Structures are given as structure tokens and as C-alpha cells.
Short mmCIF file of C-alpha atoms in Angstrom, two decimals:
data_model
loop_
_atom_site.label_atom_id
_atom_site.label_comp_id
_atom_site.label_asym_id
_atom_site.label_seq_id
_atom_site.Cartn_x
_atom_site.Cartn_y
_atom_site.Cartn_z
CA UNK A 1 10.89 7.23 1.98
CA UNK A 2 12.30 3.72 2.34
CA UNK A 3 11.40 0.10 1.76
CA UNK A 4 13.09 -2.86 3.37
CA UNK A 5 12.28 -6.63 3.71
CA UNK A 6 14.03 -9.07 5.33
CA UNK A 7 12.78 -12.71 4.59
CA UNK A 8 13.59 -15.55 6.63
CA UNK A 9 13.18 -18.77 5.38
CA UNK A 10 14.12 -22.99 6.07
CA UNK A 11 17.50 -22.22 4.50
CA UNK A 12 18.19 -19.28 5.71
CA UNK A 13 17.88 -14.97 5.88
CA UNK A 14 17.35 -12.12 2.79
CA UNK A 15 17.55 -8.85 3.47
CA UNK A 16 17.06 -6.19 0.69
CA UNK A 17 16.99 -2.17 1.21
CA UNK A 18 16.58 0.19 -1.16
CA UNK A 19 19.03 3.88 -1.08
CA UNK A 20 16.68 6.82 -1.71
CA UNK A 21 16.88 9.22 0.91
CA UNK A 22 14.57 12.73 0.30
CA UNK A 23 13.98 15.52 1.98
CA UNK A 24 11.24 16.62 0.43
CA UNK A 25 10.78 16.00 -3.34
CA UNK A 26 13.40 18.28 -4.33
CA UNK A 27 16.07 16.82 -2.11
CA UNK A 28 17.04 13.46 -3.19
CA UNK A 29 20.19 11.02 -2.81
CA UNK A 30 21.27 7.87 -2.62
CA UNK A 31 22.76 6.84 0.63
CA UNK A 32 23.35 2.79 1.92
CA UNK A 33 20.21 1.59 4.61
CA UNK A 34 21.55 -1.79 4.82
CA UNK A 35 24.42 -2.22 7.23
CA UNK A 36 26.12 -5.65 7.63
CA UNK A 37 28.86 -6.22 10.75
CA UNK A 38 30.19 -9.72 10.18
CA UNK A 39 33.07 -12.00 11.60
CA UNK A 40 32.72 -14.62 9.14
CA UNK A 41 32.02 -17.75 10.72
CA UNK A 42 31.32 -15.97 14.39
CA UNK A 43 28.67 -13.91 13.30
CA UNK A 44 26.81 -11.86 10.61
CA UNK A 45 24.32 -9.37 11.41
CA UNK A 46 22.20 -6.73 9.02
CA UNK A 47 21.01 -3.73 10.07
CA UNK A 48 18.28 -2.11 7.50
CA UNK A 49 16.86 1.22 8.60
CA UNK A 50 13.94 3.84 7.63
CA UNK A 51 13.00 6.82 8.51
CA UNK A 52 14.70 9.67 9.82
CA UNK A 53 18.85 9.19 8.18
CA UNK A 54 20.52 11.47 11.09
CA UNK A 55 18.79 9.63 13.62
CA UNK A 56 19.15 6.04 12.33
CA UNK A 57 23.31 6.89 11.27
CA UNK A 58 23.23 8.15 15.09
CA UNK A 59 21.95 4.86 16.24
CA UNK A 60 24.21 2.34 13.64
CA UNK A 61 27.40 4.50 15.13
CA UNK A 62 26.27 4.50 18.58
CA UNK A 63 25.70 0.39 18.30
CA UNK A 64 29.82 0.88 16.49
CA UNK A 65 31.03 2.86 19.57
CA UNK A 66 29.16 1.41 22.52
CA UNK A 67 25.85 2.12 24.27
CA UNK A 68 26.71 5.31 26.32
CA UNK A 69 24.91 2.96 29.46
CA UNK A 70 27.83 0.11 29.12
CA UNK A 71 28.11 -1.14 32.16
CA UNK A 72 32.09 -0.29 33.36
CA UNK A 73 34.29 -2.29 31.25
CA UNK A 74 34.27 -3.53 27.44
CA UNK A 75 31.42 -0.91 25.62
CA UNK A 76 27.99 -3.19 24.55
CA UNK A 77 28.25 -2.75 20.55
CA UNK A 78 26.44 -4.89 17.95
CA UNK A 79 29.36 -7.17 17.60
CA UNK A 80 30.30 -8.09 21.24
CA UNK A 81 26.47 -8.29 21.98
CA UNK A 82 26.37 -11.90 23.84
CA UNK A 83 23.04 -13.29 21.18
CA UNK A 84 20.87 -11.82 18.87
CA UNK A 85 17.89 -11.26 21.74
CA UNK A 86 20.62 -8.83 23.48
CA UNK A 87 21.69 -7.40 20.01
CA UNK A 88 17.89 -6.87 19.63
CA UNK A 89 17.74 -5.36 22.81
CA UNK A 90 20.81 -2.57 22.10
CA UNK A 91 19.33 -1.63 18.84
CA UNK A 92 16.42 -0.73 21.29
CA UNK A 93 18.73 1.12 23.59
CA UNK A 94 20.07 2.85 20.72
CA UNK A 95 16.92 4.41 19.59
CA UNK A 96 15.72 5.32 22.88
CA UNK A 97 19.41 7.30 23.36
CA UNK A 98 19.35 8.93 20.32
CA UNK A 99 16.09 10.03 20.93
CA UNK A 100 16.82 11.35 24.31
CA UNK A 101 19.48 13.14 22.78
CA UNK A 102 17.63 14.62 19.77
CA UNK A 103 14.09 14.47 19.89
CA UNK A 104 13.42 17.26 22.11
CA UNK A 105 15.40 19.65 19.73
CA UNK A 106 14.10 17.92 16.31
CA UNK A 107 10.14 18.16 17.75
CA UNK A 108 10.77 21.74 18.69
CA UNK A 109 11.31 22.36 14.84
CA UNK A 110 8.47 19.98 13.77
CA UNK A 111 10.50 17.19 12.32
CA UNK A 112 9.75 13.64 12.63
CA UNK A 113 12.47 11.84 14.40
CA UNK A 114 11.33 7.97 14.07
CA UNK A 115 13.15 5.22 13.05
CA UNK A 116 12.69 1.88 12.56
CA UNK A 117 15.09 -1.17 11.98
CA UNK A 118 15.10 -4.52 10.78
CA UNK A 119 17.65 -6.41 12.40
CA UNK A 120 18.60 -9.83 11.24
CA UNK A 121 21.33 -12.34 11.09
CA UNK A 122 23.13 -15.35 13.16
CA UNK A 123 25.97 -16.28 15.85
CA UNK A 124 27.27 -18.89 16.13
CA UNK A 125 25.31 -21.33 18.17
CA UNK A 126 22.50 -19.75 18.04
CA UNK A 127 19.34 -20.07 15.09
CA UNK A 128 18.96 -17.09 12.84
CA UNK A 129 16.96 -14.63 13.69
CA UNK A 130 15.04 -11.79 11.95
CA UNK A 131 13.66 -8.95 14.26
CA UNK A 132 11.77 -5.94 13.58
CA UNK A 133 12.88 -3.08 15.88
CA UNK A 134 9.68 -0.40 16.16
CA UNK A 135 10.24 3.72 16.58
CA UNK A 136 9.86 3.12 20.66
CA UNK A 137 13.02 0.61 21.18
CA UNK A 138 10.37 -2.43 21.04
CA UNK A 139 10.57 -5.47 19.02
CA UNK A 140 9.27 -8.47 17.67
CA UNK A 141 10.70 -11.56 16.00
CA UNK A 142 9.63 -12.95 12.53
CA UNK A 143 8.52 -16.18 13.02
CA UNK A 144 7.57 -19.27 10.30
CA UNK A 145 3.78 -18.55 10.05
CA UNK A 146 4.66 -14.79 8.42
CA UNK A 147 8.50 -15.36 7.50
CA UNK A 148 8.83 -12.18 6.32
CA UNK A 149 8.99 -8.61 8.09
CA UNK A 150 9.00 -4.77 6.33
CA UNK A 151 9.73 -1.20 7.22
CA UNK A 152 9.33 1.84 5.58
CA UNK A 153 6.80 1.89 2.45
CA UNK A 154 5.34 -1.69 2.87
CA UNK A 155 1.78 -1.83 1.60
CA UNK A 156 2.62 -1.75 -2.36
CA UNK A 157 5.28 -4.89 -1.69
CA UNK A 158 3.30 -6.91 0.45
CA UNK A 159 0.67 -8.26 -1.64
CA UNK A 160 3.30 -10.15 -3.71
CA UNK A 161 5.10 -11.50 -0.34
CA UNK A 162 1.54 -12.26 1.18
CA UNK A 163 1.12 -15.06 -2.18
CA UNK A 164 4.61 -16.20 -2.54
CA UNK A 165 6.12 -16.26 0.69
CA UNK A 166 6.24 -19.51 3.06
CA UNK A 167 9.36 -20.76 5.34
CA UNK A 168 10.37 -23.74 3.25
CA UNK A 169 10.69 -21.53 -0.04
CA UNK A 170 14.41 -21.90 -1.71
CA UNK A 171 16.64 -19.14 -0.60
CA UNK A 172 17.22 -17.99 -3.50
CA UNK A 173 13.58 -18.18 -4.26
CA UNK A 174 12.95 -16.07 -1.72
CA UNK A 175 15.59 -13.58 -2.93
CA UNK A 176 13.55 -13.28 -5.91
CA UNK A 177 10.10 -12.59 -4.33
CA UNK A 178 11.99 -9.86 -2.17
CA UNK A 179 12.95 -8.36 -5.46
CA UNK A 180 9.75 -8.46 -7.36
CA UNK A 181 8.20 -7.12 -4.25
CA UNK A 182 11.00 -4.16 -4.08
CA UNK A 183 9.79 -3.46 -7.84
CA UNK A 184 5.61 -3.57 -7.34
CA UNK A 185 6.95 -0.77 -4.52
CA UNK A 186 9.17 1.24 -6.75
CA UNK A 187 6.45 1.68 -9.24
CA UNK A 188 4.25 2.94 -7.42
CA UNK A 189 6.45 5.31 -4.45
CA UNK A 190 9.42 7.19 -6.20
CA UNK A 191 10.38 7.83 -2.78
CA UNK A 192 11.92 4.36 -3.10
CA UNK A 193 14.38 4.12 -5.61
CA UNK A 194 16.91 1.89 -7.20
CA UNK A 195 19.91 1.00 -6.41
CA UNK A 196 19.63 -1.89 -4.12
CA UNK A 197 21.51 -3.55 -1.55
CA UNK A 198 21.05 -7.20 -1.24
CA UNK A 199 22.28 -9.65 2.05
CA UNK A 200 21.72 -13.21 1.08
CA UNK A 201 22.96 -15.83 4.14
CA UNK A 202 22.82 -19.36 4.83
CA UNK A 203 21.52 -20.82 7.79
CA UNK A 204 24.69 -22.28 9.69
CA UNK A 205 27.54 -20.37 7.98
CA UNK A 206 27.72 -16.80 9.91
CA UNK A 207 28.78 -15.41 6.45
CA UNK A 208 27.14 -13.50 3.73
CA UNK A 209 26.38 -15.92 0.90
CA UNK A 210 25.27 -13.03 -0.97
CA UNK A 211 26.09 -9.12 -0.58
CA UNK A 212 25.41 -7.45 -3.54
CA UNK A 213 24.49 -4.02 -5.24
CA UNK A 214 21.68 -4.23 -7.44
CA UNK A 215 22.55 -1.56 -9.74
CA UNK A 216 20.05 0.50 -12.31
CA UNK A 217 20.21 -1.25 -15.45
CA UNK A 218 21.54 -4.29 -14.05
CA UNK A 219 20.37 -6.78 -16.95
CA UNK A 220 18.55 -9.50 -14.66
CA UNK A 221 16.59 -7.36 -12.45
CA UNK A 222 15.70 -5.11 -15.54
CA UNK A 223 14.62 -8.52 -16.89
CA UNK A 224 12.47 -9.54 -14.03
CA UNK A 225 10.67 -5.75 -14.09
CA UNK A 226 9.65 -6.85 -17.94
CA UNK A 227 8.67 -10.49 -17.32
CA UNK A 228 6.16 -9.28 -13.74
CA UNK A 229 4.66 -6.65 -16.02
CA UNK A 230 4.55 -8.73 -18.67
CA UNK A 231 2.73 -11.94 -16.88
CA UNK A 232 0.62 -9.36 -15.02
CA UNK A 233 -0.69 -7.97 -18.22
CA UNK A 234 -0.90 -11.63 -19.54
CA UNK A 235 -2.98 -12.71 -16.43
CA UNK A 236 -5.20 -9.88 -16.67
CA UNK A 237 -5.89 -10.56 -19.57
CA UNK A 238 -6.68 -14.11 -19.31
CA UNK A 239 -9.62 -13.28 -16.64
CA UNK A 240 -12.83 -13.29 -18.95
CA UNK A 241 -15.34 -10.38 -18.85
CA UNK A 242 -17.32 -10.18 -16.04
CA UNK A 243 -20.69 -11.22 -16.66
CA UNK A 244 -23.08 -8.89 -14.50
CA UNK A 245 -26.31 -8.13 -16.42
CA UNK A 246 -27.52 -4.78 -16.69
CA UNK A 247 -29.31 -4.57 -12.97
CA UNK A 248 -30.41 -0.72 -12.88
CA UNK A 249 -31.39 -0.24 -9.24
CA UNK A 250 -30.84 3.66 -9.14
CA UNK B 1 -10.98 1.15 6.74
CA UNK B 2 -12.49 1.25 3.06
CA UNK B 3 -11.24 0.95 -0.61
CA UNK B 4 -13.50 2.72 -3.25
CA UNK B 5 -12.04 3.20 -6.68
CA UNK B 6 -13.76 5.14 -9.57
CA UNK B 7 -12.74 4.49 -13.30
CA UNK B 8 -12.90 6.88 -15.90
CA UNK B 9 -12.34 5.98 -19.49
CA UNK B 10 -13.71 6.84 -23.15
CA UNK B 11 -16.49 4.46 -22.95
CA UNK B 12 -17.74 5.48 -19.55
CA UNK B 13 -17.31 5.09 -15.60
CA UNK B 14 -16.96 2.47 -13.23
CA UNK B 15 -16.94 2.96 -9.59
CA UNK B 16 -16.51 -0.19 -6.96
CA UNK B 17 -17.06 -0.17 -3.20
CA UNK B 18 -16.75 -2.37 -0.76
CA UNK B 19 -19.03 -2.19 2.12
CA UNK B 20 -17.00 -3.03 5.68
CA UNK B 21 -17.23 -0.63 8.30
CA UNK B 22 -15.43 -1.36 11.61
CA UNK B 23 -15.12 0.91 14.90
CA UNK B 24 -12.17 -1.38 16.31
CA UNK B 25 -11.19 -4.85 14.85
CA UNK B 26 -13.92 -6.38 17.34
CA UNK B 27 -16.55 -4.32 15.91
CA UNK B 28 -17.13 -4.92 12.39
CA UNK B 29 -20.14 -4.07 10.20
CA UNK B 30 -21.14 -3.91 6.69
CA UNK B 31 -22.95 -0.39 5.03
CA UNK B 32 -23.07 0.78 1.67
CA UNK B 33 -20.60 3.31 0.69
CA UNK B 34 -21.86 3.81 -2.86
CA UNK B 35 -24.59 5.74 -3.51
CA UNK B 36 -26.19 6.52 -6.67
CA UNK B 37 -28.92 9.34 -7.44
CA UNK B 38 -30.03 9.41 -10.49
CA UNK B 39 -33.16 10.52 -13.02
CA UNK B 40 -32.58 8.11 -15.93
CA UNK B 41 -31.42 10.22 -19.15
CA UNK B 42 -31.03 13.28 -17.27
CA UNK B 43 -28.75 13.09 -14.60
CA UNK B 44 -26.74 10.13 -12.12
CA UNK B 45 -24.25 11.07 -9.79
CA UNK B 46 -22.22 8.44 -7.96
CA UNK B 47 -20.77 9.14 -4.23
CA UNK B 48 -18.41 6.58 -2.71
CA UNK B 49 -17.34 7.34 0.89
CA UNK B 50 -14.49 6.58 2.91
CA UNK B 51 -13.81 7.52 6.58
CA UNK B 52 -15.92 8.36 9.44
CA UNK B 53 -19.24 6.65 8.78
CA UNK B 54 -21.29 9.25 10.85
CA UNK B 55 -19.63 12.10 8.91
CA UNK B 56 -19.81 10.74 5.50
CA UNK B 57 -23.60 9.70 5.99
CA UNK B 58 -24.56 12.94 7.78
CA UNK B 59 -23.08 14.52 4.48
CA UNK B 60 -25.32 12.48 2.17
CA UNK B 61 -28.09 13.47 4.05
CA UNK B 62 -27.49 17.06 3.48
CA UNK B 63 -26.83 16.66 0.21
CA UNK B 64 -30.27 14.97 -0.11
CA UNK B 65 -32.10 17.14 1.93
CA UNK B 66 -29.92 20.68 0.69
CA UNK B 67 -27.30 22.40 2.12
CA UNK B 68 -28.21 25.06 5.00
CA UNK B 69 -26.49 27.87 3.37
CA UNK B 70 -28.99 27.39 0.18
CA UNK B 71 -29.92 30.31 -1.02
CA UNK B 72 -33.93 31.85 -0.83
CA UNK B 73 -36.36 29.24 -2.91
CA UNK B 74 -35.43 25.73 -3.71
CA UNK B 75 -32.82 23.91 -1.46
CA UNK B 76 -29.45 23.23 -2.83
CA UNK B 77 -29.24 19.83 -3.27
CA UNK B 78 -27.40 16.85 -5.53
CA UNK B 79 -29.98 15.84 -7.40
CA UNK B 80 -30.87 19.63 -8.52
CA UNK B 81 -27.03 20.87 -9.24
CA UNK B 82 -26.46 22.60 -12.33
CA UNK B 83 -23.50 21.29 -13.13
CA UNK B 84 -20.83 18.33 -12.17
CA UNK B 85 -18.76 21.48 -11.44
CA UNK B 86 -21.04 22.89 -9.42
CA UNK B 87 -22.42 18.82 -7.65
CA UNK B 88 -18.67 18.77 -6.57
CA UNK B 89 -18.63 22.13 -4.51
CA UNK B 90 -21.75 20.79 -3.20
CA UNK B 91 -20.28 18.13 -1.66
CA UNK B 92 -17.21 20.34 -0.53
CA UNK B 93 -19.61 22.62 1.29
CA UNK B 94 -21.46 19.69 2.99
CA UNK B 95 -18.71 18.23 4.35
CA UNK B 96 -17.19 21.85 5.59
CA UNK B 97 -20.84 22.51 7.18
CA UNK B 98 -20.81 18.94 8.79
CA UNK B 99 -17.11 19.51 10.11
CA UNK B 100 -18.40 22.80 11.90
CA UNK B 101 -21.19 21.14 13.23
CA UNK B 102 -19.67 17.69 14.50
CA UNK B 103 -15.87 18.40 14.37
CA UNK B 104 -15.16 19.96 17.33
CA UNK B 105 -17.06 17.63 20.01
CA UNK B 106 -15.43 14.69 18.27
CA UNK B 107 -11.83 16.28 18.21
CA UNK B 108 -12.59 16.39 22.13
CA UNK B 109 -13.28 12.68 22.64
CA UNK B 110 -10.30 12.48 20.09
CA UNK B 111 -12.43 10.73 17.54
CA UNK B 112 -11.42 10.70 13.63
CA UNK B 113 -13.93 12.66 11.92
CA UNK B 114 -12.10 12.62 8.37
CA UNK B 115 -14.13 11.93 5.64
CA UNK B 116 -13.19 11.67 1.87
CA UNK B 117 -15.02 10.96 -1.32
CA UNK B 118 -15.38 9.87 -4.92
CA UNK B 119 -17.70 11.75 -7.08
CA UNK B 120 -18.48 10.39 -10.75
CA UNK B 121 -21.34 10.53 -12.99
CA UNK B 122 -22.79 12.75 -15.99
CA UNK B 123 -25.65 15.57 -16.24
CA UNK B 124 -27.24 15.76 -19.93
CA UNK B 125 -25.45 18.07 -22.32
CA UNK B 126 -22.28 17.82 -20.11
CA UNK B 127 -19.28 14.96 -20.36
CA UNK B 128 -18.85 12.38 -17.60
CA UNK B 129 -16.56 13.61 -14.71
CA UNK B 130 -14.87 11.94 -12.09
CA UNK B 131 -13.78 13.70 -8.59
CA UNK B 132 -11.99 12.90 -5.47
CA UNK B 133 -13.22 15.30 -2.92
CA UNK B 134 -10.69 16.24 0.49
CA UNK B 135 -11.69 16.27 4.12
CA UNK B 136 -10.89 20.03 3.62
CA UNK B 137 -13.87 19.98 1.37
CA UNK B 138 -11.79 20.74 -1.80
CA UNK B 139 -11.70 18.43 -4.77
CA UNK B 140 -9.68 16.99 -7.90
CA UNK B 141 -10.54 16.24 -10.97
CA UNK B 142 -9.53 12.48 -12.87
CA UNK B 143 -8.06 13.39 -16.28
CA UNK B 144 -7.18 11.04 -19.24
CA UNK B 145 -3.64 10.86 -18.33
CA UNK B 146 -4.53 8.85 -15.14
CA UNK B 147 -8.14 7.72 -15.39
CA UNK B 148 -8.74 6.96 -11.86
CA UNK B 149 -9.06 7.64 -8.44
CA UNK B 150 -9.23 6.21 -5.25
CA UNK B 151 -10.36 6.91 -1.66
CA UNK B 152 -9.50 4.85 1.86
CA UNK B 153 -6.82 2.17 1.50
CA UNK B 154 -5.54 2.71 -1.60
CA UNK B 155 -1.97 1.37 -1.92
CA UNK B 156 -2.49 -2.07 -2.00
CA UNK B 157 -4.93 -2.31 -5.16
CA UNK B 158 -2.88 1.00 -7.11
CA UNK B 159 0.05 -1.06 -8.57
CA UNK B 160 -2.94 -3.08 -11.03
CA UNK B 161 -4.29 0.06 -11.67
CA UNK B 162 -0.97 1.82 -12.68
CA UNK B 163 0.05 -1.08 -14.96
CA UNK B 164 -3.46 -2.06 -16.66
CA UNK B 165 -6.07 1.14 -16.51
CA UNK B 166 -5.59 3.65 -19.51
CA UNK B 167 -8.01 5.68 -21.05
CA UNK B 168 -9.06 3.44 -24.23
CA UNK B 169 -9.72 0.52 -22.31
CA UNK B 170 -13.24 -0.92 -22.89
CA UNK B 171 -15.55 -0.10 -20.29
CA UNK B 172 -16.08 -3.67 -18.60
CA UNK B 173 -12.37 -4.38 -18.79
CA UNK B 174 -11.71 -1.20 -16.76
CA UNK B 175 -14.40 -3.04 -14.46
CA UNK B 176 -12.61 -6.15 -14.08
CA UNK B 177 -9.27 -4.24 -13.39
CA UNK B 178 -10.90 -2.73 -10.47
CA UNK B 179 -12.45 -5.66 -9.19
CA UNK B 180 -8.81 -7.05 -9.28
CA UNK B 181 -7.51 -3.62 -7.20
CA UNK B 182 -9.95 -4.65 -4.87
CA UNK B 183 -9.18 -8.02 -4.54
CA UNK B 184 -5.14 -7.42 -4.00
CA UNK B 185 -6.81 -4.88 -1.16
CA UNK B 186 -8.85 -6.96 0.38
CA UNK B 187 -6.36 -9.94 0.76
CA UNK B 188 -3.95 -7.34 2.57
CA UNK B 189 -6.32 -5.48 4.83
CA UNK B 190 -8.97 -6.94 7.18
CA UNK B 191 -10.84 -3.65 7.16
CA UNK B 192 -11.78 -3.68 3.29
CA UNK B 193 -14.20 -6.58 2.54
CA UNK B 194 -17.19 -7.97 0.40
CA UNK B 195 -19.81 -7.51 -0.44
CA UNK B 196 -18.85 -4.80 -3.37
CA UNK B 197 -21.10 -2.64 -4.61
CA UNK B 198 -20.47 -1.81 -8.80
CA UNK B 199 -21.80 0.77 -11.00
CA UNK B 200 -21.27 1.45 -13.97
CA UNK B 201 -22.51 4.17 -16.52
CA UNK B 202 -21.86 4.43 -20.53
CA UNK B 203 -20.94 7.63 -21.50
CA UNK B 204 -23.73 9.72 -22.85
CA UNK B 205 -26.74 7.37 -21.15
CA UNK B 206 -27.19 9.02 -17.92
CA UNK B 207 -28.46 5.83 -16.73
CA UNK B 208 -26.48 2.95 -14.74
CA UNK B 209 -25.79 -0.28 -17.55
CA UNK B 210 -24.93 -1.96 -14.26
CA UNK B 211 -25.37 -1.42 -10.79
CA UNK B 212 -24.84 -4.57 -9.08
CA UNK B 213 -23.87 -6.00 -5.47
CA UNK B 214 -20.84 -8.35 -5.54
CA UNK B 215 -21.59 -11.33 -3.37
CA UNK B 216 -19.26 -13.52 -1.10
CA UNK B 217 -19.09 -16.40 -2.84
CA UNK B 218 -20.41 -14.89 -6.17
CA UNK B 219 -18.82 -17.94 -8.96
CA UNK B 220 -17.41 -14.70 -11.34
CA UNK B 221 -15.89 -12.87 -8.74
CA UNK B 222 -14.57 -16.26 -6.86
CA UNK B 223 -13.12 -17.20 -10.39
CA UNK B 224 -11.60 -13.59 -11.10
CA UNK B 225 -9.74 -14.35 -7.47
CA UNK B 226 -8.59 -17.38 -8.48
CA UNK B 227 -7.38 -17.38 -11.54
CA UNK B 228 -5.47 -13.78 -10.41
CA UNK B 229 -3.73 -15.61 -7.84
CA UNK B 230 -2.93 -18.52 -10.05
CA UNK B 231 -1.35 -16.46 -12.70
CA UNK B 232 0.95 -14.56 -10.18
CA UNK B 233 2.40 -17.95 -8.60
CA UNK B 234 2.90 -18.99 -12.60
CA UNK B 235 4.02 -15.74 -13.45
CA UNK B 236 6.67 -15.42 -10.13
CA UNK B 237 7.61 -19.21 -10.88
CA UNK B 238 8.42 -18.59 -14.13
CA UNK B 239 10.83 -15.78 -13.46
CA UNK B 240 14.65 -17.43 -13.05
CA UNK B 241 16.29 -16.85 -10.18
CA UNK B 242 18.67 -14.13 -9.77
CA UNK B 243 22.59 -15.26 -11.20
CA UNK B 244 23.84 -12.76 -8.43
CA UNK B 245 27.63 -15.02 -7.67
CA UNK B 246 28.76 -14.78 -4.09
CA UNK B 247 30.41 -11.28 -3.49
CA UNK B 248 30.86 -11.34 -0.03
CA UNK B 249 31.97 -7.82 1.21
CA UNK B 250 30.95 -7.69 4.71
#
């Protein structure tokens, strides 16, 4: 399993992924799902992935090399990609290669091949973007209404994104509702587990203002864990009793 | 979609429904998923339902009316089980007989005829049980370790559960921590809505101390929302923000 999030806010883009891979419940490691190609002050895109790892390593490596369907010339890669709508567009590509390539062989064998990316980030010129790249190639973009997009285990994180989120929240604001939401989902899936890589950027700057390794045991985010469940249990208990009277209608 | 949860604890049970059916987003209805049969001081059984609504009710009905593999004599119903044990395989077998019966001309049209429910109540001289029965017909029983269960849309109301239900909790606290799962549910999924439908049961009564239909727009259950989703903004604003310093290894 997997969670990712990328938020996209006034100020600019979070991304945070988590690093459990598993194959099966007795198969588990830690491998890096967030991917970030940057020529700092050109351009800075992140990659997050979930789902299958061979497939989605097949894809990031393919969008390193060069679509196999480059036109004669320079290969299309992430980093020569002309805006992030084309970038968008290769990740798409990517998928629908890879899939070519190995879906017949991993369906024959029963094993589910999807992937699914988010893909956000700037170049220069251009506003930053935050897409959401789907298991057929498709996409959409994260716009202000919702300025926040998931993949992989999403339900247990959203409710906490759903009440905090909106596009004029600080960055770094936003960096910590992306990590209380990555702990109401570790809780609950252990399929999504600690460490975690973080991507903070600022709108304008086409570098990372943030790229970071949240590490287990790392004293502030251990911190945060204890203050949510803390307040939570606070809150709950601060709700009175409900007051139904006894209403037998059996 | 549905969310039913049941509660178990040392005082008692608590089960919660909500009541919103929908074939398709445009087609959206409200039914009752909970049903209670009881005989005050001898017997009440809860059933909460979640999946195909033609399944799940065609399964009540049996159970009602006794299964068609009942042996010679009185019909083998609910209401005439000689044990929880025993109430539970009921239910197993009804939904395996309605699956025979129905399954295969839905699986033709392609239809989803999964069905899935919570079981909870007490029979005199026996201890209150709690169990979650498959669309295979088999069942699992709620122990003290983690005193509920849930059936339909589950993840988004589990992480309240996980931090605040435990086996000593008094009975109408475990009540308002499932009206809370329920609210974090239905603010994340369209398909789970009000009115809720509440029972509860003291251990050793065999009679409902509550049984009572949760309103939209009900002042408790308004306030419960509201002072929930105050206490998270406090809670998440009163968090500091991350001292992460700019590590930029792109």
C-alpha cells in the first residue's frame, strides 16, 4: 500500500509520500515513491507514485530515458518536456507503454499492474501545477476549490484535509495538515509506513524550499502524533453525553 | 454506500445506522438498515445491513419468515434461534440461500449483489455478542480487544474508533464515539447520510434503553458536529509548524 498527497496552495506546492512497499504482509520494505527532477531556477518537478513498484520504477526511468515514441531527434523526458500540461501528458504516455509492455504478461499471472501518479511542480514561466495522473494515462489538475489531490490509501487522510485545507493556507501550514493527515492514515493502514519524504516549494522559485526525510522517531513529527491524539481525546471528551431518552420502539 | 457500526463494551451495545440508499448518485433514497427484533427480557437481536438493498432485505425477510432448509415442525427463524451462535449461522445461511436464488441473474446484468451485516444483541442466560457476517455467509465475532465492528464505508469513521472505543468505556460514551465515526463518514462520502438510526441495549436487559432515529437538524447531534469540527481546527492550529530547515537535495 501507499499514501501520497500533494497540496497546492496561494504560496505554493507540498508533496509528501510515504516508503512502505509489501508484497503481501510478509514482504515488506522501504523503498523512495517521491521522485523530484529539478534544475533549480528552470524547473522542479515531483513525481509520487502508488501501486504496482516495477511498473511505476518502469515508468519514472522510461520518463529518465525518453518516451520510446520520441519523435526523431532529442528523446521527450520529464525534464525537456516543453510545460507541465506536456509533462502531464508523458507521464500518461509512460503508463500506457509500460503497460503495453507488461500488462499482458503480469494479467496472465493475476497481478495487478496499476499505477497511479501525482505529478506536481513548476517551470519557469509557467504557474505551478499539481496533477493527478489515473491507472489509464488520464489526468486531472488540482484546482483552488479542492487544493489538494491523493493516491494510494486516501480515505483515512482525507477527513483531516477535507477541514483544514483551503488555497490561501500558509505553506508551511499546509505542510503540517499533509503530515497529520499522513499520521490519521498510518494508524489505521500499516501498509503505509514511516519514513517519509517531504517536497516543500515556493511558488516562483523552481527550487525545493523543502526536501526532507521524515525519519521514525524524528522528535517533531513524534510530537505532532502525541498532540492530534491528545486534542482528539480532549475534544471527545469535551462533547457532552448525548441526551436521547429511553424511546423503546422494538 | 452505507456506514453501520456496532459497539460492544462491558456495559452493553450500541449499534448506529444511517439510512441512505442510492442506485447511482442521481438516484438517492433513504431505508432503514437497522432492524431490531426483540421480546423484551427474553431476547433482541440487532441486524444492520450494508450492500445490495434487494439482497439484504430479501434476507430479513427470510429470516422473519424461516429459512427454506428448516427442518420438519417450526420454521427456523431469528426470533426463535437458540442461541446468538446459532442467530449468526442463521443469517449466514439466508444470505447463501438468497445468493443461489438471486445471484446468478444479477451477475448476468452485472449487478452487485454483495451484501454484509452486523449482528448484535443478547438471548437470556447468554452474554451479549456482536458479529460481522461476510457476503460468503460466514461471520466474526467482536472481542474485548477491539470492541467493534463495522460494515459499508468504514475507513473514514475507523481512525475515532481506534483512538477512543475500548472495552470499559461507559455505554453512552461508546454511543457518542460512534455518532462521531459517523459524522467524519458522512462529511467524506455522499452515499452515507442522516437520518441515523441508534440502539442501544444494557447488558443483561434484553430490552433496547434506546432506540432512537437521529434527525437532520436534531440540536444534540448538530452540536456533537460542531463542536467536533471546532476542536480539530483548535487542535490542528495549535500544533507548531514543522522546524524542517531548507535541505534542498534535488
Amino acid at each position: 500500500m501507499t499514501y501520497c498527497c500533494g497540496l497546492l496552495v496561494r504560496e505554493g506546492l507540498v508533496m509528501i509520500a510515504d516508503t512502505r512497499t509489501n508484497a503481501g504482509l510478509d514482504n515488506v520494505s522501504t523503498f523512495r515513491k517521491l521522485h523530484v527532477f529539478s534544475k533549480p531556477g528552470e524547473r522542479i518537478l515531483a513525481v509520487a507514485a502508488a501501486g504496482n513498484l516495477a511498473i511505476s520504477q518502469s515508468v519514472l526511468s522510461t520518463l529518465n530515458e525518453g518516451l520510446p515514441d520520441s519523435p526523431e531527434g532529442e528523446p521527450e523526458t520529464l525534464m525537456n518536456a516543453p510545460s507541465m500540461f506536456k509533462a502531464a501528458q508523458r507521464i500518461g504516455r509512460a503508463i500506457r507503454h509500460i503497460n503495453a509492455t507488461e500488462g499482458p504478461a503480469l494479467r496472465a499471472e493475476d497481478i495487478l499492474a496499476e499505477v497511479s501518479f501525482l505529478f506536481g511542480g513548476q517551470i519557469k514561466g509557467e504557474k505551478m501545477r499539481l496533477f493527478m495522473v489515473y491507472p489509464a494515462g488520464n489526468f486531472i489538475e488540482c484546482t483552488i476549490d479542492t487544493p489538494y489531490l491523493q493516491i494510494g490509501e486516501h480515505k483515512y487522510g482525507k477527513p483531516v484535509l477535507d477541514r483544514a485545507m483551503h488555497y490561501d493556507i500558509e505553506l508551511y501550514e499546509a505542510l503540517k495538515t499533509g503530515l497529520i493527515s499522513m499520521d490519521s492514515t498510518m494508524r489505521s493502514n500499516l501498509g503505509v509506513g514511516l519514513p517519509l519524504d517531504v517536497l516543500v516549494v515556493r511558488d516562483g522559485v523552481c527550487d525545493a524550499d523543502l526536501h526532507h526525510r521524515v525519519e521514525a522517531g524524528e522528535p517533531y513529527f513524534h510530537d505532532l502524533r502525541s498532540r492530534w491524539s491528545a486534542a482528539l481525546r480532549a475534544a471527545h471528551k469535551n462533547i457532552p453525553l448525548p441526551p436521547y431518552k429511553t424511546q423503546s420502539q422494538s
